[in-house]
Short mmCIF file of C-alpha atoms and ligand atoms in Angstrom, two decimals:
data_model
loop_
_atom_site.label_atom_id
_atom_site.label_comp_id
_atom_site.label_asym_id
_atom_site.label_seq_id
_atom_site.Cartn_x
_atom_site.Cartn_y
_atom_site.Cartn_z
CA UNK A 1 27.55 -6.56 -7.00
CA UNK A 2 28.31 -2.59 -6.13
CA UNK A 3 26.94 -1.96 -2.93
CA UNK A 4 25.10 1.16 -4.25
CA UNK A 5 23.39 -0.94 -6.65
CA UNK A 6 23.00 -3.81 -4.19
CA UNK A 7 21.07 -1.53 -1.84
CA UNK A 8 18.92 0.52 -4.83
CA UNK A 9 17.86 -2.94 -6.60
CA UNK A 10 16.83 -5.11 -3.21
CA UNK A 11 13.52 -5.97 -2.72
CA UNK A 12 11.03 -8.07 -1.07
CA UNK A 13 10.72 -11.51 -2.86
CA UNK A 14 7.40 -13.12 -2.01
CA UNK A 15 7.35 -15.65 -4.82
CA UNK A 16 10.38 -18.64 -4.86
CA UNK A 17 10.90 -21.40 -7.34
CA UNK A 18 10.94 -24.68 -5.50
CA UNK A 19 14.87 -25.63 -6.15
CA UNK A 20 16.06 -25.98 -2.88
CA UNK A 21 19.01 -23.69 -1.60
CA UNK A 22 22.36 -24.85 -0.77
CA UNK A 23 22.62 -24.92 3.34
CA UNK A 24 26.37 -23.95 2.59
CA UNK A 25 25.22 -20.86 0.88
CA UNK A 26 22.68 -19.71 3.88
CA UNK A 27 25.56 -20.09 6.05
CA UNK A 28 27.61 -17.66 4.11
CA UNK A 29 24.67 -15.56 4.17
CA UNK A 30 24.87 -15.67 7.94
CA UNK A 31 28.31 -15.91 8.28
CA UNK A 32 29.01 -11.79 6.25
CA UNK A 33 25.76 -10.43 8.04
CA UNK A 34 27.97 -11.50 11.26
CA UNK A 35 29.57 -8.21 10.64
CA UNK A 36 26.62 -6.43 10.96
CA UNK A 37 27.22 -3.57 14.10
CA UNK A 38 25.19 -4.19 17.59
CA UNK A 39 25.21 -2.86 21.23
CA UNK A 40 27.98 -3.33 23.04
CA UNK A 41 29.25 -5.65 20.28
CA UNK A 42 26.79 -8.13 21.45
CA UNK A 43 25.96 -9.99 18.59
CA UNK A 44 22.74 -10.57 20.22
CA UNK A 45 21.29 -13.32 17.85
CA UNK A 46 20.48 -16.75 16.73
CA UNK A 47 19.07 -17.62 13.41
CA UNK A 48 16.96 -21.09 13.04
CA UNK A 49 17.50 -22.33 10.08
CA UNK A 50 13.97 -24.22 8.70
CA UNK A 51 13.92 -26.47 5.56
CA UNK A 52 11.10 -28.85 6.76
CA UNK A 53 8.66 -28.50 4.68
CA UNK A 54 6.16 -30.15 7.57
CA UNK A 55 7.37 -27.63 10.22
CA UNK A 56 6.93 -24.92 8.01
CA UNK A 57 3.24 -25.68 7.18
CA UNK A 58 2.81 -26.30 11.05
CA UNK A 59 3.77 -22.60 11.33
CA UNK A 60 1.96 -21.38 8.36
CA UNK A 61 -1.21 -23.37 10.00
CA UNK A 62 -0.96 -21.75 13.53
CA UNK A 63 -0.36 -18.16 12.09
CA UNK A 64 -3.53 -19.02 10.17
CA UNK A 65 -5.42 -20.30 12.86
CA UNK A 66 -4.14 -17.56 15.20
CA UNK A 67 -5.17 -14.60 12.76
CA UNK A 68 -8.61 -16.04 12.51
CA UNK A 69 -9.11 -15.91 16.37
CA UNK A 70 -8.10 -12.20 16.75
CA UNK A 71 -9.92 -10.73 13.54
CA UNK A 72 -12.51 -13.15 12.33
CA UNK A 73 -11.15 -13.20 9.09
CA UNK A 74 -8.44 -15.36 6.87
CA UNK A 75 -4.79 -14.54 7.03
CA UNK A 76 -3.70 -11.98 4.22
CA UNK A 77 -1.00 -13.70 1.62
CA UNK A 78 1.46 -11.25 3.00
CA UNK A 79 1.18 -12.99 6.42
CA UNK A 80 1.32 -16.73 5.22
CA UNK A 81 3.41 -17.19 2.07
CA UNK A 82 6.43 -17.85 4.02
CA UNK A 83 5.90 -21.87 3.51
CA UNK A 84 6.38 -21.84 -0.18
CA UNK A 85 9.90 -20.96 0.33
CA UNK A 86 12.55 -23.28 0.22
CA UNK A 87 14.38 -21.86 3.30
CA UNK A 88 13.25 -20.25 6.40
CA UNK A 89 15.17 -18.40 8.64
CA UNK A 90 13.63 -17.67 12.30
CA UNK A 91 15.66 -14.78 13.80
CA UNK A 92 15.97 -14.58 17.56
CA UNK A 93 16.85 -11.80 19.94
CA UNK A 94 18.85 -12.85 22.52
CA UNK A 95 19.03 -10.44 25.69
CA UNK A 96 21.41 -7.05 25.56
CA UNK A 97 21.95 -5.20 28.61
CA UNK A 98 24.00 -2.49 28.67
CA UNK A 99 26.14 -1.32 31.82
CA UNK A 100 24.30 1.28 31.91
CA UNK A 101 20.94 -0.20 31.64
CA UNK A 102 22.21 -2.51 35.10
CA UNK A 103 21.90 1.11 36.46
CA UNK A 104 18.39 2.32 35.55
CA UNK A 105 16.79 -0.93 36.31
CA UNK A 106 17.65 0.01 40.06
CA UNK A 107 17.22 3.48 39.75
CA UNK A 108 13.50 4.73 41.15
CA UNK A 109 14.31 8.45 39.90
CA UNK A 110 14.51 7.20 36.44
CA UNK A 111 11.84 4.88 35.95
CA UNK A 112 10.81 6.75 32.50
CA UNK A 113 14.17 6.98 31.20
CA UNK A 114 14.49 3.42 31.72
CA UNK A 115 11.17 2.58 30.07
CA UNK A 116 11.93 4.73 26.92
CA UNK A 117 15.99 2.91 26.70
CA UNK A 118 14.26 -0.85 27.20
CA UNK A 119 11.06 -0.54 25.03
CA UNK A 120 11.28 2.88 22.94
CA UNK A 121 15.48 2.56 22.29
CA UNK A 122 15.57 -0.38 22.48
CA UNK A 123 19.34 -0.83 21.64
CA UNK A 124 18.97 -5.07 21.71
CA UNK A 125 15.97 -4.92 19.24
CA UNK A 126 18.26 -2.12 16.86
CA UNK A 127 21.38 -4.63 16.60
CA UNK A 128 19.04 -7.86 15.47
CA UNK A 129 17.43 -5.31 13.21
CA UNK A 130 20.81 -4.37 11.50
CA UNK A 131 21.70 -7.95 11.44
CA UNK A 132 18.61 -9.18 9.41
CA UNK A 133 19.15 -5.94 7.08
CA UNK A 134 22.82 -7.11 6.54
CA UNK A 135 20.76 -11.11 5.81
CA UNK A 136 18.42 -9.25 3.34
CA UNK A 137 21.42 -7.09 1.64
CA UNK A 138 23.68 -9.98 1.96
CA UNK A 139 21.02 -12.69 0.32
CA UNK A 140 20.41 -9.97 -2.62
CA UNK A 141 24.00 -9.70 -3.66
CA UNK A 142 24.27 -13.94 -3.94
CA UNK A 143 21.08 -13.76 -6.19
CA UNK A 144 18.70 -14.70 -3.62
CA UNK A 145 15.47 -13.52 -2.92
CA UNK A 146 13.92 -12.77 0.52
CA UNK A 147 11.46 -10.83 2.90
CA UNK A 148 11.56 -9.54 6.30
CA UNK A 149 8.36 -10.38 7.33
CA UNK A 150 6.45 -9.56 11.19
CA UNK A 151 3.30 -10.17 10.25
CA UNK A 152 3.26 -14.13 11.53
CA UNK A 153 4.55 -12.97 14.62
CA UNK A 154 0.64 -12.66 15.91
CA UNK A 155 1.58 -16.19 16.03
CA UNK A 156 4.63 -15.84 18.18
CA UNK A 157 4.20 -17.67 21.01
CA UNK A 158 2.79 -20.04 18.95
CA UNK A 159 6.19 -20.17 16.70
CA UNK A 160 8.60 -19.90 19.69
CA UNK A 161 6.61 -23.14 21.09
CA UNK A 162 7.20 -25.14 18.01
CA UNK A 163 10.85 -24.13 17.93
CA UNK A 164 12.02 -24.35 21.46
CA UNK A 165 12.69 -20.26 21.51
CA UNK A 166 12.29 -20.25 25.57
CA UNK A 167 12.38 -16.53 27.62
CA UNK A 168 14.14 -14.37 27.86
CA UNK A 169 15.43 -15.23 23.69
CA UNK A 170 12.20 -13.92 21.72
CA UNK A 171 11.62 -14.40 17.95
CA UNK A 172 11.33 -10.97 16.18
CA UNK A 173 11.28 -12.05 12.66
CA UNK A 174 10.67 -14.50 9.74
CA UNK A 175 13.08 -14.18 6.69
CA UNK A 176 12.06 -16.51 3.62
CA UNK A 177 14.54 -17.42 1.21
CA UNK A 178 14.73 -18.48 -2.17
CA UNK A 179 15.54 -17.83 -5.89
CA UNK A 180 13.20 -15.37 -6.66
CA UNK A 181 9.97 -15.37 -9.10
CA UNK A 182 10.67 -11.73 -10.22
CA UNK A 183 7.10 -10.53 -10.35
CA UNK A 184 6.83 -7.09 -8.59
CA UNK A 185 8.81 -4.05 -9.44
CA UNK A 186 10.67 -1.96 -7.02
CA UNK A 187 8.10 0.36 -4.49
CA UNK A 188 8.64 3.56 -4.02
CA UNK A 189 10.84 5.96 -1.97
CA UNK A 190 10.70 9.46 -0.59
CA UNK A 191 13.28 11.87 -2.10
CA UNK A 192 16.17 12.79 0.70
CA UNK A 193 14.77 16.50 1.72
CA UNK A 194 11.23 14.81 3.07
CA UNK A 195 13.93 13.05 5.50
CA UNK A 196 16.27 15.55 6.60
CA UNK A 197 16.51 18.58 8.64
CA UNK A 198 20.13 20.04 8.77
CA UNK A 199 21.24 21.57 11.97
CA UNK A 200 24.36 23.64 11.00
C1 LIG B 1 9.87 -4.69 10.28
C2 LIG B 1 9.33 -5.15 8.96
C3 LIG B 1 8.27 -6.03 8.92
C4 LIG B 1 7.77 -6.51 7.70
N1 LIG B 1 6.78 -7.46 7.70
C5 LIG B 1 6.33 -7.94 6.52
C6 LIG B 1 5.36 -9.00 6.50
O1 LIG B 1 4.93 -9.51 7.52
N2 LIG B 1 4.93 -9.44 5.28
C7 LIG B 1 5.41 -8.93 4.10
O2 LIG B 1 4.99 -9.38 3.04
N3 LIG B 1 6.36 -7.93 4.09
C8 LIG B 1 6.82 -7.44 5.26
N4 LIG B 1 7.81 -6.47 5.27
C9 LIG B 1 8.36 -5.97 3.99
C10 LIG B 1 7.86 -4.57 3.66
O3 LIG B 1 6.52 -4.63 3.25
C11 LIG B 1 8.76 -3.99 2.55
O4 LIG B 1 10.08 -3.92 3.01
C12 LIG B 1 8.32 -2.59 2.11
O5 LIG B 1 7.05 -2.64 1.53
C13 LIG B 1 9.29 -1.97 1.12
O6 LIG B 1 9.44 -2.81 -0.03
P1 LIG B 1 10.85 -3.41 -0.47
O7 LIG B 1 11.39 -4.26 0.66
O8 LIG B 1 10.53 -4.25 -1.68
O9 LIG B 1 11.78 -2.29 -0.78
C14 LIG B 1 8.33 -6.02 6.48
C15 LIG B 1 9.41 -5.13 6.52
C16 LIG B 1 9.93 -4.71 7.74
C17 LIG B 1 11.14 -3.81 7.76
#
């Protein structure tokens, strides 16, 4: 596929047919969104891999379970549909720091600037984000379906429990995968000038 029309035709899948998905292909998934850019270069990720169907309706249970404790109320479908996927994936941030973030950590003068590049910037966050829009992109071109999805991360130390994700790594996002159920059509998008301000 054109990258153009790669990009303009993605989606979020939420609905999979149950044929499983070859491990080989996920891999290759993986393998191109490699080349996705990142601080430093520093690749700063790790991608479970979950085809269990038991693990995966552990997870969907404790998300459940978790929501119902904070709100009162049953998990929305767009938190918990995860399970009926064939495939999984469980991205992980692993720690970036910058040279230059070795020097604000020490620096009392700075303490705000330092705040704003480790929680606001966040340049470690940014590269796993690229990487799992590369996974997304990457998916959609070998006629996959997926979704990056946050929501069961009111679950997350719940998750990173189950999955042995110990601190400082933290898990930032699910990604089902699957062939998709085409059901929804594409959502909406600004036009380009509600985005832009040119400074010439
Ligand atoms: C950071 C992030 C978190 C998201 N979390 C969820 C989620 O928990 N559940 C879900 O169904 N979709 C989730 N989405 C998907 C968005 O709802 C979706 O990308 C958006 O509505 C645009 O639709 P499209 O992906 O089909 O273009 C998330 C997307 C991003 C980038």
């Amino acid at each position: 596929m054109e990258l153009t029309e790669a990009i303009k035709t993605r989606k979020s899948i939420r609905k999979f047919e149950p044929e499983d998905i070859d491990l080989n292909l996920i891999k290759k998934i993986i393998e191109i969104s490699i080349n996705s850019p990142s601080g430093g270069n520093a690749q700063n990720w790790f991608v479970y891999i979950i085809k269990n169907k038991d693990v995966l309706n552990k997870i969907r249970g404790e998300v459940e379970t978790v929501y119902k404790n904070v709100t009162g109320k049953d998990a929305p479908g767009v938190y918990v549909f995860f399970n009926e996927a064939p495939v999984v994936l469980a991205i992980v941030e692993k720690p970036y720091v910058g040279s230059i973030d070795k020097i604000l950590e020490n620096d009392d003068k700075n303490k705000d600037r330092n705040f704003d590049r480790k929680f606001i910037v966040n340049p470690g966050l940014q590269g796993v984000s690229s990487f799992i829009a590369h996974i997304l992109l990457v998916a959609h071109n070998e006629g996959l379906g997926a979704c990056w999805m946050t929501g069961p991360l009111i679950a997350k130390p719940e998750i990173e429990n189950m999955l042995g994700i110990k601190s400082p790594d933290n898990l930032v996002a699910l990604i089902p995968v699957g062939k998709p159920v085409e059901r929804q059509s594409k959502s909406s998008r600004t036009g380009v000038e509600e985005v832009i301000k040119i400074i010439d």
